mmCIF file of C-alpha atoms in Angstrom:
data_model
loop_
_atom_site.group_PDB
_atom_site.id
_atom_site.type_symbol
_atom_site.label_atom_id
_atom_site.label_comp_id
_atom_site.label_asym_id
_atom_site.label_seq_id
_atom_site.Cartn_x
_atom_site.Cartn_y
_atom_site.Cartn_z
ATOM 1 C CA UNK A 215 2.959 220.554 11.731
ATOM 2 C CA UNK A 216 0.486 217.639 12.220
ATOM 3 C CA UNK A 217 3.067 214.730 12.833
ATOM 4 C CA UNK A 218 2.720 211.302 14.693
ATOM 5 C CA UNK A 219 4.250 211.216 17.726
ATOM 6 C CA UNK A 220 6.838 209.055 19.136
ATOM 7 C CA UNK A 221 8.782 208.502 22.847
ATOM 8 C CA UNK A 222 12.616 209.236 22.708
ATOM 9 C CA UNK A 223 14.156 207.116 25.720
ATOM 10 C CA UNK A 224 17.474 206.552 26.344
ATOM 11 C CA UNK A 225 18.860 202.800 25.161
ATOM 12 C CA UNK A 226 20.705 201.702 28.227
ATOM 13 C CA UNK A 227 18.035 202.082 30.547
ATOM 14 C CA UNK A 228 14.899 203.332 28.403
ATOM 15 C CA UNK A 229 14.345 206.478 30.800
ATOM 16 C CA UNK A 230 11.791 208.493 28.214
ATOM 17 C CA UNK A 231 13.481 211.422 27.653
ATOM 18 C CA UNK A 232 10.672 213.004 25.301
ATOM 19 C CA UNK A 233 7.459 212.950 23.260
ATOM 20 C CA UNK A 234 9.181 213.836 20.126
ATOM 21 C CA UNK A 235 8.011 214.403 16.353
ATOM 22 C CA UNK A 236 9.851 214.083 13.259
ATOM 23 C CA UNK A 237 10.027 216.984 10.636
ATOM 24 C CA UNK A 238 9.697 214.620 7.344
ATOM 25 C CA UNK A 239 10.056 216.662 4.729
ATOM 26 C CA UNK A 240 12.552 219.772 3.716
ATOM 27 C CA UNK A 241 9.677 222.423 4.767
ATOM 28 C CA UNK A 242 8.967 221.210 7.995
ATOM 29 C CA UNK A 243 12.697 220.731 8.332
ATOM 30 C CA UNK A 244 13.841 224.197 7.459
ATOM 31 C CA UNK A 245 10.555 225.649 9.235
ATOM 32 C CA UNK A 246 11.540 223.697 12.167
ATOM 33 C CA UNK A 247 10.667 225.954 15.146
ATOM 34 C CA UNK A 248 10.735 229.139 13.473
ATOM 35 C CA UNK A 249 7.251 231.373 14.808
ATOM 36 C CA UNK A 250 5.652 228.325 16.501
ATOM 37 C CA UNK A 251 5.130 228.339 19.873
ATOM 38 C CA UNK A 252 8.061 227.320 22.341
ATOM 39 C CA UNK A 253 9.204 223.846 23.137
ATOM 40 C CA UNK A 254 7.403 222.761 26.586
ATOM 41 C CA UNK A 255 9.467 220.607 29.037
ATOM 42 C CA UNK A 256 9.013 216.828 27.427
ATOM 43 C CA UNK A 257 8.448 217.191 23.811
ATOM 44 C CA UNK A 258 10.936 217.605 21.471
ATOM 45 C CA UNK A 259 11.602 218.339 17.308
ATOM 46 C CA UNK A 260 13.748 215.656 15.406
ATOM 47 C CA UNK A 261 15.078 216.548 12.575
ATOM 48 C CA UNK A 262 16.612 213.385 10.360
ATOM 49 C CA UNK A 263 19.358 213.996 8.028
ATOM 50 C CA UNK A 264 20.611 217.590 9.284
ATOM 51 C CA UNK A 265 23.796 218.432 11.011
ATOM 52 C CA UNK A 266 23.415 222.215 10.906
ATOM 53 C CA UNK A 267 20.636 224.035 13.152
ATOM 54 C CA UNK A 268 19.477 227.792 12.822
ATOM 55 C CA UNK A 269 17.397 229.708 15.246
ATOM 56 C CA UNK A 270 16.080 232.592 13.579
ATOM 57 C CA UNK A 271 12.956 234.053 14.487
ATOM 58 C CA UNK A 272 12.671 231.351 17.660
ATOM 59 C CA UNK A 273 11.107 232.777 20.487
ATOM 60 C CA UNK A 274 13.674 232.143 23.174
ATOM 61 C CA UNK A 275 16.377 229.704 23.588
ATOM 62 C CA UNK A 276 16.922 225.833 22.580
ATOM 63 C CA UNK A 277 18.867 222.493 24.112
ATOM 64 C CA UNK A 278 20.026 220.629 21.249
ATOM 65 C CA UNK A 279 21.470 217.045 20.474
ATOM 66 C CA UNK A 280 23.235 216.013 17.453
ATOM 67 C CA UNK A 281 23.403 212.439 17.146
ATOM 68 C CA UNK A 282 25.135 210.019 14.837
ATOM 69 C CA UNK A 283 23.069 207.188 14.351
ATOM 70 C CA UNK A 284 21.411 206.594 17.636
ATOM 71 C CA UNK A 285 24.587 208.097 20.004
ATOM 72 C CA UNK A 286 24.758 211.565 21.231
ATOM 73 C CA UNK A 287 28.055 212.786 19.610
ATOM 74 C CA UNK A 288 27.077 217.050 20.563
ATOM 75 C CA UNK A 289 25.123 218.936 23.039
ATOM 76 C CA UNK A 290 24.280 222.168 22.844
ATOM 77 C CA UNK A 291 22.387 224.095 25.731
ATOM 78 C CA UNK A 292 20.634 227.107 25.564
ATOM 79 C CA UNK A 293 20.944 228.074 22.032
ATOM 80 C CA UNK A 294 19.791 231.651 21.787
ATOM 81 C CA UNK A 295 17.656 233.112 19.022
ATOM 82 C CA UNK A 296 19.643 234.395 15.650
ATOM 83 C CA UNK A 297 22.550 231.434 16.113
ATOM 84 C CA UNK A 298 23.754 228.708 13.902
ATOM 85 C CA UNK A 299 25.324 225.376 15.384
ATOM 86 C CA UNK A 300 27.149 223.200 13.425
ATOM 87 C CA UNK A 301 27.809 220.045 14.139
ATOM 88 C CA UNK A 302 30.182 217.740 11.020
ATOM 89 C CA UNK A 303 29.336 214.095 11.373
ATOM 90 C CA UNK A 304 26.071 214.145 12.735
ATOM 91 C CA UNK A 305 23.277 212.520 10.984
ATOM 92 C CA UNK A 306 20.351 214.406 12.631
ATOM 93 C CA UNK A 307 19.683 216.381 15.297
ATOM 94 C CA UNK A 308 17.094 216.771 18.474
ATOM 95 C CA UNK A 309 15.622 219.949 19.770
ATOM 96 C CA UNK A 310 14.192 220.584 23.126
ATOM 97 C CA UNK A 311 12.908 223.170 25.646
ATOM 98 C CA UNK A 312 15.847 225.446 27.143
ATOM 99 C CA UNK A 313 17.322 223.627 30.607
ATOM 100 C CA UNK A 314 15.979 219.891 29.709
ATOM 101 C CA UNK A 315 19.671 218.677 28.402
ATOM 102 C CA UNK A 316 20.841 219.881 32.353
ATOM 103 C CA UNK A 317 17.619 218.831 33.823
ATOM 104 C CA UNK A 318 17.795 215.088 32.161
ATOM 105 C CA UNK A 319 21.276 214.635 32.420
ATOM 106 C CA UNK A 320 22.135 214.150 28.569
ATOM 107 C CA UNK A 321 25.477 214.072 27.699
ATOM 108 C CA UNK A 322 27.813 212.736 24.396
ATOM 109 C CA UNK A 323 28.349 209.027 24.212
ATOM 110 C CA UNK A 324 24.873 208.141 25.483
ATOM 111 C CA UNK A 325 22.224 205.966 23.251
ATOM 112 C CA UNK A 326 18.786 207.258 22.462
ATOM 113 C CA UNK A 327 15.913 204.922 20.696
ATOM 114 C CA UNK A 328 12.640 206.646 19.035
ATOM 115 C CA UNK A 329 9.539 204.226 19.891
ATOM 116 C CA UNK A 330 6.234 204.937 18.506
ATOM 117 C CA UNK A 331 3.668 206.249 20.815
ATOM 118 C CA UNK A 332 0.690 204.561 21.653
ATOM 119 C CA UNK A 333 -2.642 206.640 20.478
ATOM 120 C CA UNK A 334 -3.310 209.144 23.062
ATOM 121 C CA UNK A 335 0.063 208.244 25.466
ATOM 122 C CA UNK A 336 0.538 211.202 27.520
ATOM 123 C CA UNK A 337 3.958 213.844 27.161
ATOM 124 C CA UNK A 338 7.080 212.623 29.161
ATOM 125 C CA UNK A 339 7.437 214.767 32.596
#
């Protein structure tokens, strides 16, 4: 997927959170992660107008945060490969790297934002 980049942070104090990119259209979407090469620590897949996530054929397991409108309404950590999550209400959904929803503290009820990225801006640690 060649995709611009942009920094997720979180609204109430803009801590980045990750270098995300958006899966526009319904083949990126339903691609998503599926054979590509696993999530590092930092970057993340958003993926606008979805409520429902799949993991088949991922190569290990997946944080994920459904959000309604900006707020975090779901998490769930360390989605293994061949599961579905479902989340009714949400409006789109995040994915990251196993262990970053624990490591970054994310929880429901928080804010996120999506800023663009300045041209070569380095991935969130």
């Amino acid at each position: 997927m060649t995709h611009a980049w942009a920094c997720l942070q979180l609204s109430e104090t803009g801590r980045p959170v990750a270098r995300t990119r958006r899966a526009r259209t319904l083949w990126h979407r339903f691609r998503g992660l599926m054979l590509a090469p696993p999530l590092v620590p930092g970057e993340a897949l958003w993926l606008p107008a979805c409520h429902a996530v799949h993991t088949a054929l991922l190569r290990g397991a997946i944080d994920l945060l459904f959000l309604r409108g900006q707020r975090i309404i779901r998490v769930a950590s360390e989605v293994a490969p061949w599961r579905v999550v479902i989340c009714p209400g949400a409006d789109s959904v995040v994915e990251l790297a196993a262990g970053e929803v624990a490591r970054l503290g994310l929880t429901p009820g928080q804010s996120l934002e999506v800023r663009p990225e300045a041209a070569g801006a380095e991935r969130v640690a």
